[in-house]
Coordinates of C-alpha atoms in Angstrom, one line a residue:
M25 CA 0.0 0.0 0.0
A26 CA 1.3 3.4 -0.9
T27 CA 2.0 6.2 1.6
S28 CA 1.1 9.7 0.5
V29 CA 2.0 13.0 2.1
E30 CA 1.6 16.6 0.9
S31 CA 2.3 20.2 1.6
A32 CA 1.1 23.4 -0.2
G33 CA 1.6 22.7 -3.9
I34 CA 3.5 19.5 -3.7
R35 CA 2.7 15.8 -3.0
L36 CA 4.8 12.7 -2.6
Q37 CA 3.7 9.1 -2.8
I38 CA 6.0 6.2 -2.0
I39 CA 5.5 2.4 -2.1
S40 CA 7.8 -0.4 -1.3
P41 CA 8.9 -2.9 -4.0
P42 CA 7.7 -6.6 -3.6
P43 CA 10.0 -8.9 -1.5
D44 CA 11.8 -10.4 -4.5
L45 CA 12.9 -6.9 -5.6
S46 CA 13.5 -5.3 -2.1
P47 CA 17.2 -6.4 -2.0
Y48 CA 17.8 -4.2 -5.0
I49 CA 15.3 -1.3 -4.8
S50 CA 14.6 0.8 -1.7
L51 CA 11.4 2.5 -2.9
Y52 CA 9.2 3.5 -5.9
Y53 CA 8.0 7.1 -5.6
L54 CA 6.0 9.8 -7.4
T55 CA 6.4 13.6 -6.7
E56 CA 3.8 16.0 -8.1
V57 CA 4.2 19.8 -8.2
D58 CA 1.0 21.8 -8.8
P59 CA 0.8 24.4 -11.6
G60 CA 2.0 27.8 -10.4
H61 CA 4.4 26.3 -7.8
A62 CA 8.1 25.9 -7.8
F63 CA 10.4 24.5 -5.1
A64 CA 14.1 24.6 -4.3
D65 CA 15.8 22.2 -1.9
L66 CA 19.1 20.7 -0.9
I67 CA 19.0 16.9 -1.1
P68 CA 21.4 15.1 1.2
P69 CA 23.8 12.4 -0.1
E70 CA 22.1 9.2 -1.2
W71 CA 22.4 6.0 -3.2
A72 CA 21.6 5.9 -6.9
N73 CA 18.2 6.7 -8.4
L74 CA 16.5 6.4 -11.7
R75 CA 14.2 9.4 -12.3
V76 CA 11.6 10.1 -14.9
G77 CA 9.7 13.4 -15.3
R78 CA 8.3 16.3 -17.3
A79 CA 8.3 19.7 -15.6
A80 CA 8.0 23.4 -16.3
S81 CA 11.5 23.6 -14.9
Y82 CA 13.8 20.9 -13.6
E83 CA 17.4 21.8 -12.8
A84 CA 20.0 20.3 -10.4
A85 CA 23.7 20.8 -9.4
I86 CA 25.7 18.3 -7.3
G87 CA 28.0 20.1 -4.8
S88 CA 28.1 23.7 -3.8
A89 CA 30.5 24.7 -6.6
A90 CA 28.7 23.2 -9.5
A91 CA 26.5 25.2 -11.9
F92 CA 22.8 24.3 -12.3
R93 CA 22.0 22.3 -15.5
Q94 CA 18.8 20.9 -17.0
V95 CA 17.9 17.5 -15.8
P96 CA 17.1 15.0 -18.6
Q97 CA 13.6 13.6 -18.7
I98 CA 14.9 10.1 -18.0
V99 CA 18.0 10.3 -15.8
I100 CA 20.5 8.1 -14.0
A101 CA 21.5 9.8 -10.8
G102 CA 24.5 8.1 -9.3
P103 CA 25.4 7.7 -5.6
T104 CA 26.3 11.0 -4.0
A105 CA 28.7 12.2 -1.3
Q106 CA 27.7 15.9 -1.8
A107 CA 24.3 17.5 -1.5
T108 CA 22.3 18.0 -4.6
R109 CA 20.8 21.5 -5.2
L110 CA 17.5 21.0 -6.8
Q111 CA 15.0 23.4 -8.5
I112 CA 11.7 22.0 -9.8
G113 CA 8.5 23.5 -11.2
A114 CA 5.1 22.1 -12.0
G115 CA 5.2 18.5 -13.2
R116 CA 5.3 14.8 -12.2
F117 CA 8.5 13.0 -11.3
W118 CA 8.7 9.2 -10.9
G119 CA 11.6 7.7 -9.0
I120 CA 13.2 4.4 -8.3
G121 CA 15.7 4.1 -5.5
L122 CA 18.6 1.7 -6.4
L123 CA 20.5 0.1 -3.5
P124 CA 24.1 -0.8 -4.3
L125 CA 23.2 -4.4 -5.1
G126 CA 20.5 -3.1 -7.4
F127 CA 22.9 -0.8 -9.2
A128 CA 25.2 -3.8 -9.8
K129 CA 22.3 -6.1 -10.8
F130 CA 20.3 -3.8 -13.1
L131 CA 23.1 -1.6 -14.6
G132 CA 26.3 -3.5 -14.0
V133 CA 28.6 -0.6 -14.5
P134 CA 31.2 0.6 -12.0
A135 CA 29.4 2.8 -9.5
H136 CA 32.3 5.3 -9.3
T137 CA 31.6 6.3 -12.9
Y138 CA 28.4 7.8 -11.7
A139 CA 29.6 9.1 -8.4
D140 CA 28.3 12.6 -7.7
R141 CA 26.9 13.0 -11.2
F142 CA 23.7 12.5 -13.2
A143 CA 23.3 11.6 -16.8
D144 CA 20.8 11.0 -19.5
L145 CA 19.8 7.4 -19.4
A146 CA 19.9 7.3 -23.3
A147 CA 23.7 7.6 -23.0
E148 CA 24.1 4.4 -21.0
P149 CA 24.1 1.2 -23.0
A150 CA 23.6 -0.9 -19.9
A151 CA 20.2 0.7 -19.3
V152 CA 18.7 -0.3 -22.6
P153 CA 16.5 -3.1 -21.1
L154 CA 14.9 -0.6 -18.8
R155 CA 14.3 2.2 -21.3
P156 CA 10.8 1.0 -22.5
M157 CA 9.5 0.9 -19.0
L158 CA 11.0 4.2 -18.0
E159 CA 9.8 5.9 -21.2
S160 CA 6.2 4.6 -20.4
L161 CA 6.3 6.5 -17.1
L162 CA 6.6 9.9 -18.8
D163 CA 2.8 9.7 -19.7
M164 CA 1.7 7.4 -17.0
P165 CA -1.5 8.9 -15.3
G166 CA -2.9 8.0 -11.9
P167 CA -1.3 7.3 -8.5
V168 CA 2.1 5.6 -7.9
E169 CA 0.3 2.2 -7.7
A170 CA -0.6 2.5 -11.4
A171 CA 3.1 2.1 -12.4
V172 CA 4.1 -0.6 -10.0
P173 CA 3.1 -3.6 -12.3
A174 CA 5.2 -2.2 -15.2
M175 CA 8.2 -1.5 -12.9
N176 CA 8.0 -4.9 -11.3
L177 CA 7.8 -6.6 -14.6
A178 CA 10.9 -4.8 -16.1
F179 CA 13.1 -5.4 -13.1
R180 CA 12.0 -9.1 -12.7
A181 CA 13.0 -9.7 -16.3
L182 CA 16.6 -8.9 -15.2
L183 CA 16.7 -10.9 -11.9
D184 CA 18.6 -13.8 -13.5
R185 CA 21.5 -11.5 -14.4
P186 CA 24.6 -12.6 -12.4
V187 CA 26.0 -10.1 -9.9
P188 CA 29.8 -10.7 -9.5
Q189 CA 30.8 -10.6 -5.8
G190 CA 27.1 -10.2 -4.9
E191 CA 27.5 -11.7 -1.5
A192 CA 30.4 -9.3 -0.8
I193 CA 28.3 -6.3 -1.9
L194 CA 25.6 -7.3 0.5
A195 CA 28.0 -8.0 3.4
T196 CA 29.8 -4.7 2.9
H197 CA 26.5 -2.8 2.6
K198 CA 25.3 -4.3 5.9
A199 CA 28.6 -3.5 7.6
V200 CA 28.5 0.1 6.4
V201 CA 24.9 0.7 7.5
S202 CA 25.7 -0.9 10.9
D203 CA 27.1 1.6 13.5
M204 CA 29.6 -1.1 14.6
S205 CA 32.2 -0.2 12.0
R206 CA 34.2 2.8 13.2
S207 CA 37.2 2.5 10.9
V208 CA 38.2 1.1 7.5
A209 CA 40.3 -1.5 9.3
S210 CA 37.3 -2.7 11.4
L211 CA 35.1 -2.7 8.3
A212 CA 37.7 -4.8 6.4
R213 CA 37.8 -7.3 9.3
E214 CA 34.1 -7.5 9.4
V215 CA 33.8 -8.4 5.7
G216 CA 36.9 -10.5 5.7
T217 CA 39.2 -8.7 3.3
S218 CA 42.3 -6.5 3.2
T219 CA 42.0 -2.7 3.4
R220 CA 43.6 -2.4 -0.1
T221 CA 41.1 -4.8 -1.6
L222 CA 38.2 -3.1 0.2
E223 CA 39.2 0.3 -1.3
R224 CA 39.0 -1.0 -4.9
F225 CA 35.8 -3.0 -4.1
C226 CA 34.0 0.0 -2.5
R227 CA 34.8 2.4 -5.4
R228 CA 33.5 -0.1 -8.0
N229 CA 30.3 -1.1 -6.1
F230 CA 29.4 1.8 -3.9
G231 CA 31.0 4.7 -5.7
F232 CA 33.3 5.9 -3.0
N233 CA 36.2 4.7 -0.8
P234 CA 35.3 3.0 2.5
Q235 CA 36.4 5.9 4.6
L236 CA 34.1 8.3 2.9
L237 CA 31.2 5.7 3.1
L238 CA 31.6 5.4 6.8
R239 CA 31.9 9.2 7.2
R240 CA 28.8 9.7 5.1
Q241 CA 26.9 7.2 7.1
R242 CA 27.6 8.7 10.5
F243 CA 26.7 12.1 9.2
L244 CA 23.4 11.0 7.7
R245 CA 22.4 9.2 10.9
S246 CA 22.8 12.6 12.7
L247 CA 21.1 14.6 10.0
A248 CA 18.2 12.2 9.9
S249 CA 17.6 12.7 13.7
F250 CA 17.3 16.4 13.0
M251 CA 15.0 16.0 10.1
V252 CA 12.7 13.8 12.1
D253 CA 12.6 16.4 14.9
P254 CA 13.8 19.8 13.8
T255 CA 13.2 21.2 17.3
M256 CA 16.2 19.2 18.6
R257 CA 19.5 21.0 19.2
W258 CA 22.3 19.7 16.9
I259 CA 24.3 18.6 19.9
H260 CA 21.5 16.1 20.7
T261 CA 21.5 14.6 17.2
L262 CA 25.1 13.7 17.1
D263 CA 26.0 10.1 16.2
S264 CA 28.0 8.2 18.8
H265 CA 30.9 8.1 16.3
Y266 CA 31.5 11.8 16.6
H267 CA 34.1 13.1 19.1
D268 CA 32.5 16.5 19.5
Q269 CA 30.3 19.1 17.8
A270 CA 33.2 20.6 15.9
H271 CA 33.9 17.2 14.3
F272 CA 30.2 17.1 13.1
V273 CA 30.3 20.7 11.8
R274 CA 33.4 19.8 9.6
D275 CA 31.4 16.9 8.2
F276 CA 28.4 19.0 7.7
R277 CA 30.4 21.5 5.6
M278 CA 31.9 18.8 3.6
F279 CA 28.7 17.0 2.7
M280 CA 26.2 19.9 2.6
G281 CA 28.4 22.9 1.7
M282 CA 27.1 24.9 4.7
T283 CA 27.0 25.0 8.5
P284 CA 24.3 23.2 10.5
S285 CA 22.7 26.5 11.5
E286 CA 22.6 27.7 7.8
Y287 CA 20.9 24.5 6.8
A288 CA 18.4 24.6 9.7
A289 CA 17.4 28.1 8.6
R290 CA 16.4 26.9 5.2
A291 CA 13.1 25.5 4.0
H292 CA 13.2 21.8 3.2
P293 CA 10.0 21.3 1.1
I294 CA 11.2 18.1 -0.7
T295 CA 13.5 16.5 1.8
G296 CA 11.1 17.2 4.7
L297 CA 8.2 15.6 2.7
A298 CA 10.4 12.6 1.9
V299 CA 11.3 12.1 5.6
R300 CA 7.7 12.4 6.6
A301 CA 6.6 9.8 4.0
R302 CA 9.3 7.3 4.9
R303 CA 8.5 7.6 8.6
C304 CA 4.8 7.2 8.0
A305 CA 5.6 4.1 6.1
R306 CA 7.7 2.9 9.0
R307 CA 10.9 3.2 6.9
E308 CA 14.3 4.7 7.7
A309 CA 14.2 8.4 7.4
M310 CA 16.7 8.5 4.5
Q311 CA 17.6 6.1 1.7
V312 CA 21.2 5.7 2.8
L313 CA 20.0 4.4 6.2
H314 CA 18.0 1.6 4.5
K315 CA 19.1 -1.8 5.8
P316 CA 19.8 -4.2 3.0
E317 CA 17.9 -7.5 2.7
P318 CA 19.4 -10.8 1.3
P319 CA 18.0 -11.8 -2.1
V320 CA 16.7 -15.3 -2.8
P321 CA 19.7 -17.6 -3.2
H322 CA 19.7 -18.2 -7.0
H323 CA 19.8 -14.4 -7.6
L324 CA 23.1 -13.9 -5.9
E325 CA 26.6 -15.1 -6.8
A326 CA 29.2 -15.8 -4.2
A327 CA 32.2 -13.5 -3.9
E328 CA 35.0 -14.2 -6.3

């Protein structure tokens, strides 16, 4: 069943994928902006997404120094370690959240080639099997449930694709999401590999080196606490991995391009709605906090 939340001029519907696709996809979602409305927001770092939409305006920039550019109607948005500045006008925007295992399964290209960038799906040969379904979403009427059968069918057709080192991707993702790993060395021990091998493996399958992944995770655990309850003081949102507030502020500047107080003073029309929807659906407040689930055995290959 879909969860729907709305604010003045904007609505968001989210729905979970079926169990056989949940190891690969975090959520399906539909954002609708009413005519005469436009919104700007700063989207925190996240895993990859496939997005489809037509809008009066639709521009984005990843990182505080990047210039805004037009977002293609059908876009691959890779994993990010910098906030995405987003400006959208009236329109409908479908989205599919890809977990690391899903990026490897359905696209099969090195994740670091899409790190902190978005690109027209038409330029990616690996996405050809998904293009008919994604193109159909451009004119798909109705609520988010209307598109679910077509999305499920397209992704299920690819479930027999092998995923090299699939078990290792899942184990590493679980370890990164867990708050038990405090260093690259402890993460490597947990997944049973060397730190050098882990560096290469994480860049290919997660987009970033393991140190940045751990740093991003602790930051987003803290930011999620604030987004769930913006009345909290920042000092009370800090993850246990932070030494002090100054440590957190440095991370905040790195990931969001501003200080916590500057961010708190901004409106969060899109991120706030997404957090509300995910919480209403009893999901983690942000995609990066999503805990991965193991796929059915014949859809996963052992680590090589």
